[in-house]
Structure formats: C-alpha cells, structure tokens
Amino acid sequence: MELSELQNECLACRRCPLCETRTHVVFGQGVPNAEVLFVGEGPGASEDEQGLPFVGRSGQLLDHYLEAVDLSRDKNVFIANIVKCRPPQNRDPLPEETQACLPWLRRQFQLLQPKIVVCLGRVAAQQLIDPGYSVTHDHGKFVEKGGTLFMATYHPAALLRYPVNKPAVFGDFAALREKICERCTHTY
Ligand code: URA
C-alpha cells in the first residue's frame, strides 16, 4: 500500500458525521519518505476549502518556522491532522470523531514510519503523547515511544493569539533540528 492509495480510500471516508459538513477531506501533505511527521488538530475553514493542511494564517506561520530549520512540506516532512474533516465552527473534535478518524493517522504512521513526530498543540499532544499533557509545561521535550520520538509545541493558531510564546517555539524548532541531525538519515 502506498500513501497515495491510502489517500484515495480516506477521501471517500464516511466513518463519522463530519463527512456531512466537510467540503474536502484533508488527508495531509508532504513527501512520502518523510522522517518527520507533524500532526495538528483538524482542518479549519481554509483547509476545508482547499483540501490541504495548514494553508490559512496559522499555516503561513507554521511554514515560517519550518523554513527556519530547513524543513518544508515540499521537501522533507509530512503534515497531517488528528481529524481529517473540519469540525463545524472550529470546535475541538469530539471523542467519537477522533476515535473514528484515528485509524487513518495510524495507517499514515505505519506507511511513513517517522523517526520523529511533532504534535502541534494540546489536542494532538494529549492524543499522541499523554492524556495529561500540558503544552505550557512540557513543550520541546522529546519522549520515546516504541522507537519513535515524540515532541509537542504550541499550535500556530495559539501563537497568533499569544505571540509572547513565539520565542519558545523557535527554541523548540531549534531542538528539533538537533534531534533530526542525531536521528534522521535523509531529512537534511
Ligand atoms: N489547524 C490545524 O490543527 N490543522 C490544520 O490543518 C489547520 C489549522
């Protein structure tokens, strides 16, 4: 199975009620041999319109941080979300929506076999690292799970609201760059 085949299956998904209100399924975007996987929460309005992750204002900010450490969705990373369809009014995904959608992320994970997973914000961090995860206290720390390193940082949309955390995120991306140099073979 290739990522493109999984994408075709995912685009037809009707496993939860978000399929009724979505414009597009947002499967994810990036290179198929990515060693670093970024995981956000779920599509917003711009992502739902375009079918691509992080293309609105918070996406521009994410691209800026990626670029600062020589990463890009066109070149060497993959970007996905916990839920692939937009929750109405940008509310947090409901537990049943998350549970219905997680098998898609698991299969993305199995195909990519990333060395490092970066959670963007609380929803992804609590789902993938620890249900009690606090981004404020724990951002930038790497934890190993089943041979993969996980780290979380502030969600770019949160940074647009609280720019005071921007330097902390630069620090997290600098730490990420170091970890990539240690653990990855073809990202740089
Ligand atoms: N916020 C997210 O969590 N994911 C996106 O794809 C866009 C905005």
CSV table of C-alpha atoms and ligand atoms in Angstrom, one decimal:
chain,number,residue,atom,x,y,z
A,1,MET,CA,0.0,0.0,0.0
A,2,GLU,CA,1.3,3.4,-0.9
A,3,LEU,CA,0.4,6.7,0.8
A,4,SER,CA,-1.5,7.8,-2.4
A,5,GLU,CA,-3.7,4.7,-2.2
A,6,LEU,CA,-4.4,5.3,1.4
A,7,GLN,CA,-5.3,8.9,0.5
A,8,ASN,CA,-7.8,7.7,-2.1
A,9,GLU,CA,-9.5,5.5,0.5
A,10,CYS,CA,-9.5,8.3,3.0
A,11,LEU,CA,-11.1,10.8,0.6
A,12,ALA,CA,-14.2,8.6,0.5
A,13,CYS,CA,-14.5,8.3,4.3
A,14,ARG,CA,-17.9,8.3,5.9
A,15,ARG,CA,-17.0,7.0,9.3
A,16,CYS,CA,-18.3,10.0,11.3
A,17,PRO,CA,-20.8,12.8,10.9
A,18,LEU,CA,-18.1,15.3,9.9
A,19,CYS,CA,-18.4,13.9,6.4
A,20,GLU,CA,-21.8,15.6,6.1
A,21,THR,CA,-20.5,19.1,6.6
A,22,ARG,CA,-17.0,18.9,5.1
A,23,THR,CA,-16.1,20.4,1.7
A,24,HIS,CA,-12.9,18.3,1.4
A,25,VAL,CA,-11.2,15.6,3.4
A,26,VAL,CA,-7.8,16.9,4.4
A,27,PHE,CA,-5.6,13.8,4.2
A,28,GLY,CA,-2.3,15.5,4.8
A,29,GLN,CA,0.6,16.8,2.7
A,30,GLY,CA,4.3,16.2,2.3
A,31,VAL,CA,6.9,13.8,1.0
A,32,PRO,CA,6.2,10.0,1.1
A,33,ASN,CA,9.7,9.3,2.6
A,34,ALA,CA,9.4,11.9,5.4
A,35,GLU,CA,11.2,11.1,8.6
A,36,VAL,CA,9.5,13.9,10.5
A,37,LEU,CA,5.7,13.9,10.8
A,38,PHE,CA,3.8,17.0,12.1
A,39,VAL,CA,0.3,16.4,13.5
A,40,GLY,CA,-2.2,19.2,14.0
A,41,GLU,CA,-5.7,19.1,15.4
A,42,GLY,CA,-8.0,19.3,12.4
A,43,PRO,CA,-8.8,21.4,9.3
A,44,GLY,CA,-10.1,24.9,9.6
A,45,ALA,CA,-12.1,26.8,7.0
A,46,SER,CA,-9.2,27.4,4.6
A,47,GLU,CA,-8.0,23.8,4.8
A,48,ASP,CA,-11.6,22.5,4.3
A,49,GLU,CA,-11.9,24.7,1.2
A,50,GLN,CA,-8.5,23.7,-0.3
A,51,GLY,CA,-8.2,20.1,0.9
A,52,LEU,CA,-4.7,20.8,2.3
A,53,PRO,CA,-3.4,21.1,5.9
A,54,PHE,CA,-2.3,24.3,7.4
A,55,VAL,CA,-2.9,26.7,4.5
A,56,GLY,CA,-4.6,29.5,6.4
A,57,ARG,CA,-2.9,32.1,8.6
A,58,SER,CA,-1.7,29.6,11.1
A,59,GLY,CA,-0.3,27.5,8.2
A,60,GLN,CA,1.8,30.5,7.0
A,61,LEU,CA,3.2,30.8,10.4
A,62,LEU,CA,4.0,27.1,10.5
A,63,ASP,CA,5.8,27.3,7.2
A,64,HIS,CA,7.9,30.1,8.5
A,65,TYR,CA,9.0,28.0,11.5
A,66,LEU,CA,9.7,25.0,9.2
A,67,GLU,CA,11.7,27.2,6.8
A,68,ALA,CA,13.8,28.5,9.7
A,69,VAL,CA,15.2,25.0,10.3
A,70,ASP,CA,15.3,23.9,6.6
A,71,LEU,CA,12.1,21.9,6.6
A,72,SER,CA,9.3,22.1,4.1
A,73,ARG,CA,6.3,20.1,3.1
A,74,ASP,CA,7.6,20.1,-0.5
A,75,LYS,CA,11.0,18.7,0.5
A,76,ASN,CA,11.3,16.7,3.7
A,77,VAL,CA,8.3,16.5,6.1
A,78,PHE,CA,4.7,15.3,6.2
A,79,ILE,CA,1.9,17.3,7.8
A,80,ALA,CA,-1.3,15.6,9.0
A,81,ASN,CA,-4.1,16.1,11.5
A,82,ILE,CA,-5.8,14.1,14.2
A,83,VAL,CA,-9.2,14.5,12.4
A,84,LYS,CA,-9.2,14.8,8.6
A,85,CYS,CA,-12.5,16.8,8.3
A,86,ARG,CA,-13.3,20.2,9.6
A,87,PRO,CA,-15.3,20.3,12.9
A,88,PRO,CA,-18.0,23.0,12.5
A,89,GLN,CA,-17.2,26.4,13.9
A,90,ASN,CA,-13.7,25.1,14.5
A,91,ARG,CA,-14.7,23.4,17.8
A,92,ASP,CA,-12.4,20.7,19.2
A,93,PRO,CA,-13.0,17.3,17.6
A,94,LEU,CA,-15.4,15.2,19.7
A,95,PRO,CA,-14.0,12.0,21.2
A,96,GLU,CA,-16.2,9.9,18.8
A,97,GLU,CA,-14.9,11.8,15.8
A,98,THR,CA,-11.3,11.4,16.9
A,99,GLN,CA,-11.8,7.7,17.5
A,100,ALA,CA,-13.5,7.2,14.1
A,101,CYS,CA,-10.6,9.1,12.4
A,102,LEU,CA,-7.5,7.8,14.3
A,103,PRO,CA,-7.2,4.6,12.1
A,104,TRP,CA,-6.3,6.9,9.2
A,105,LEU,CA,-3.5,8.5,11.1
A,106,ARG,CA,-2.3,5.1,12.4
A,107,ARG,CA,-2.0,3.9,8.8
A,108,GLN,CA,-0.2,7.1,7.8
A,109,PHE,CA,2.2,6.4,10.6
A,110,GLN,CA,2.7,2.8,9.5
A,111,LEU,CA,3.4,3.8,6.0
A,112,LEU,CA,5.7,6.7,6.8
A,113,GLN,CA,7.4,5.1,9.9
A,114,PRO,CA,8.6,8.5,11.0
A,115,LYS,CA,11.6,8.9,13.3
A,116,ILE,CA,10.1,12.0,14.9
A,117,VAL,CA,6.5,13.1,15.5
A,118,VAL,CA,5.9,16.8,16.3
A,119,CYS,CA,2.5,17.5,17.9
A,120,LEU,CA,1.1,20.9,17.1
A,121,GLY,CA,-0.9,21.9,20.1
A,122,ARG,CA,-2.8,20.3,23.0
A,123,VAL,CA,-5.3,18.2,21.1
A,124,ALA,CA,-2.6,16.3,19.2
A,125,ALA,CA,-0.2,16.1,22.2
A,126,GLN,CA,-2.9,14.7,24.5
A,127,GLN,CA,-3.9,12.2,21.9
A,128,LEU,CA,-0.5,11.0,20.9
A,129,ILE,CA,1.8,11.6,23.9
A,130,ASP,CA,-0.2,11.7,27.1
A,131,PRO,CA,-3.8,12.5,28.1
A,132,GLY,CA,-2.5,14.8,30.8
A,133,TYR,CA,0.0,16.6,28.5
A,134,SER,CA,0.4,20.3,29.2
A,135,VAL,CA,1.9,22.2,26.3
A,136,THR,CA,2.9,25.1,28.6
A,137,HIS,CA,4.9,22.8,30.9
A,138,ASP,CA,6.1,20.1,28.5
A,139,HIS,CA,6.7,21.7,25.1
A,140,GLY,CA,10.0,21.0,23.4
A,141,LYS,CA,10.7,17.8,25.5
A,142,PHE,CA,11.3,14.6,23.5
A,143,VAL,CA,9.7,11.3,24.7
A,144,GLU,CA,10.4,8.0,23.1
A,145,LYS,CA,7.5,5.7,22.4
A,146,GLY,CA,8.0,2.4,20.6
A,147,GLY,CA,11.2,3.6,18.9
A,148,THR,CA,9.7,6.9,17.7
A,149,LEU,CA,10.5,10.3,19.3
A,150,PHE,CA,7.5,12.5,20.1
A,151,MET,CA,7.6,16.2,20.9
A,152,ALA,CA,4.9,18.9,21.1
A,153,THR,CA,5.0,22.6,20.7
A,154,TYR,CA,2.4,25.4,20.7
A,155,HIS,CA,-0.2,25.3,18.0
A,156,PRO,CA,0.5,28.1,15.4
A,157,ALA,CA,-3.1,29.4,15.8
A,158,ALA,CA,-2.4,29.8,19.6
A,159,LEU,CA,0.7,31.7,18.7
A,160,LEU,CA,-1.3,34.1,16.6
A,161,ARG,CA,-3.4,34.8,19.7
A,162,TYR,CA,-0.5,34.8,22.1
A,163,PRO,CA,2.7,35.9,20.2
A,164,VAL,CA,4.5,36.0,23.6
A,165,ASN,CA,5.2,32.3,23.1
A,166,LYS,CA,6.9,32.7,19.7
A,167,PRO,CA,10.5,32.6,21.0
A,168,ALA,CA,9.7,29.4,22.9
A,169,VAL,CA,8.6,27.8,19.6
A,170,PHE,CA,11.8,28.9,17.9
A,171,GLY,CA,13.6,27.2,20.7
A,172,ASP,CA,11.5,24.0,20.2
A,173,PHE,CA,12.3,24.1,16.4
A,174,ALA,CA,16.0,24.5,17.2
A,175,ALA,CA,15.8,21.5,19.4
A,176,LEU,CA,14.0,19.6,16.7
A,177,ARG,CA,16.8,20.5,14.2
A,178,GLU,CA,19.4,19.0,16.7
A,179,LYS,CA,17.3,15.8,17.1
A,180,ILE,CA,16.9,15.4,13.3
A,181,CYS,CA,20.7,15.7,12.9
A,182,GLU,CA,21.1,12.9,15.5
A,183,ARG,CA,18.3,10.6,14.4
A,184,CYS,CA,17.4,11.1,10.8
A,185,THR,CA,19.4,9.9,7.7
A,186,HIS,CA,18.0,11.9,4.8
A,187,THR,CA,16.0,14.9,6.1
A,188,TYR,CA,18.9,17.2,5.7
B,1,URA,N1,-5.2,23.9,12.4
B,1,URA,C1,-4.9,22.5,12.5
B,1,URA,O1,-4.8,22.0,13.5
B,1,URA,N2,-4.8,21.9,11.3
B,1,URA,C2,-4.8,22.4,10.1
B,1,URA,O2,-4.7,21.7,9.1
B,1,URA,C3,-5.1,23.8,10.0
B,1,URA,C4,-5.3,24.5,11.2
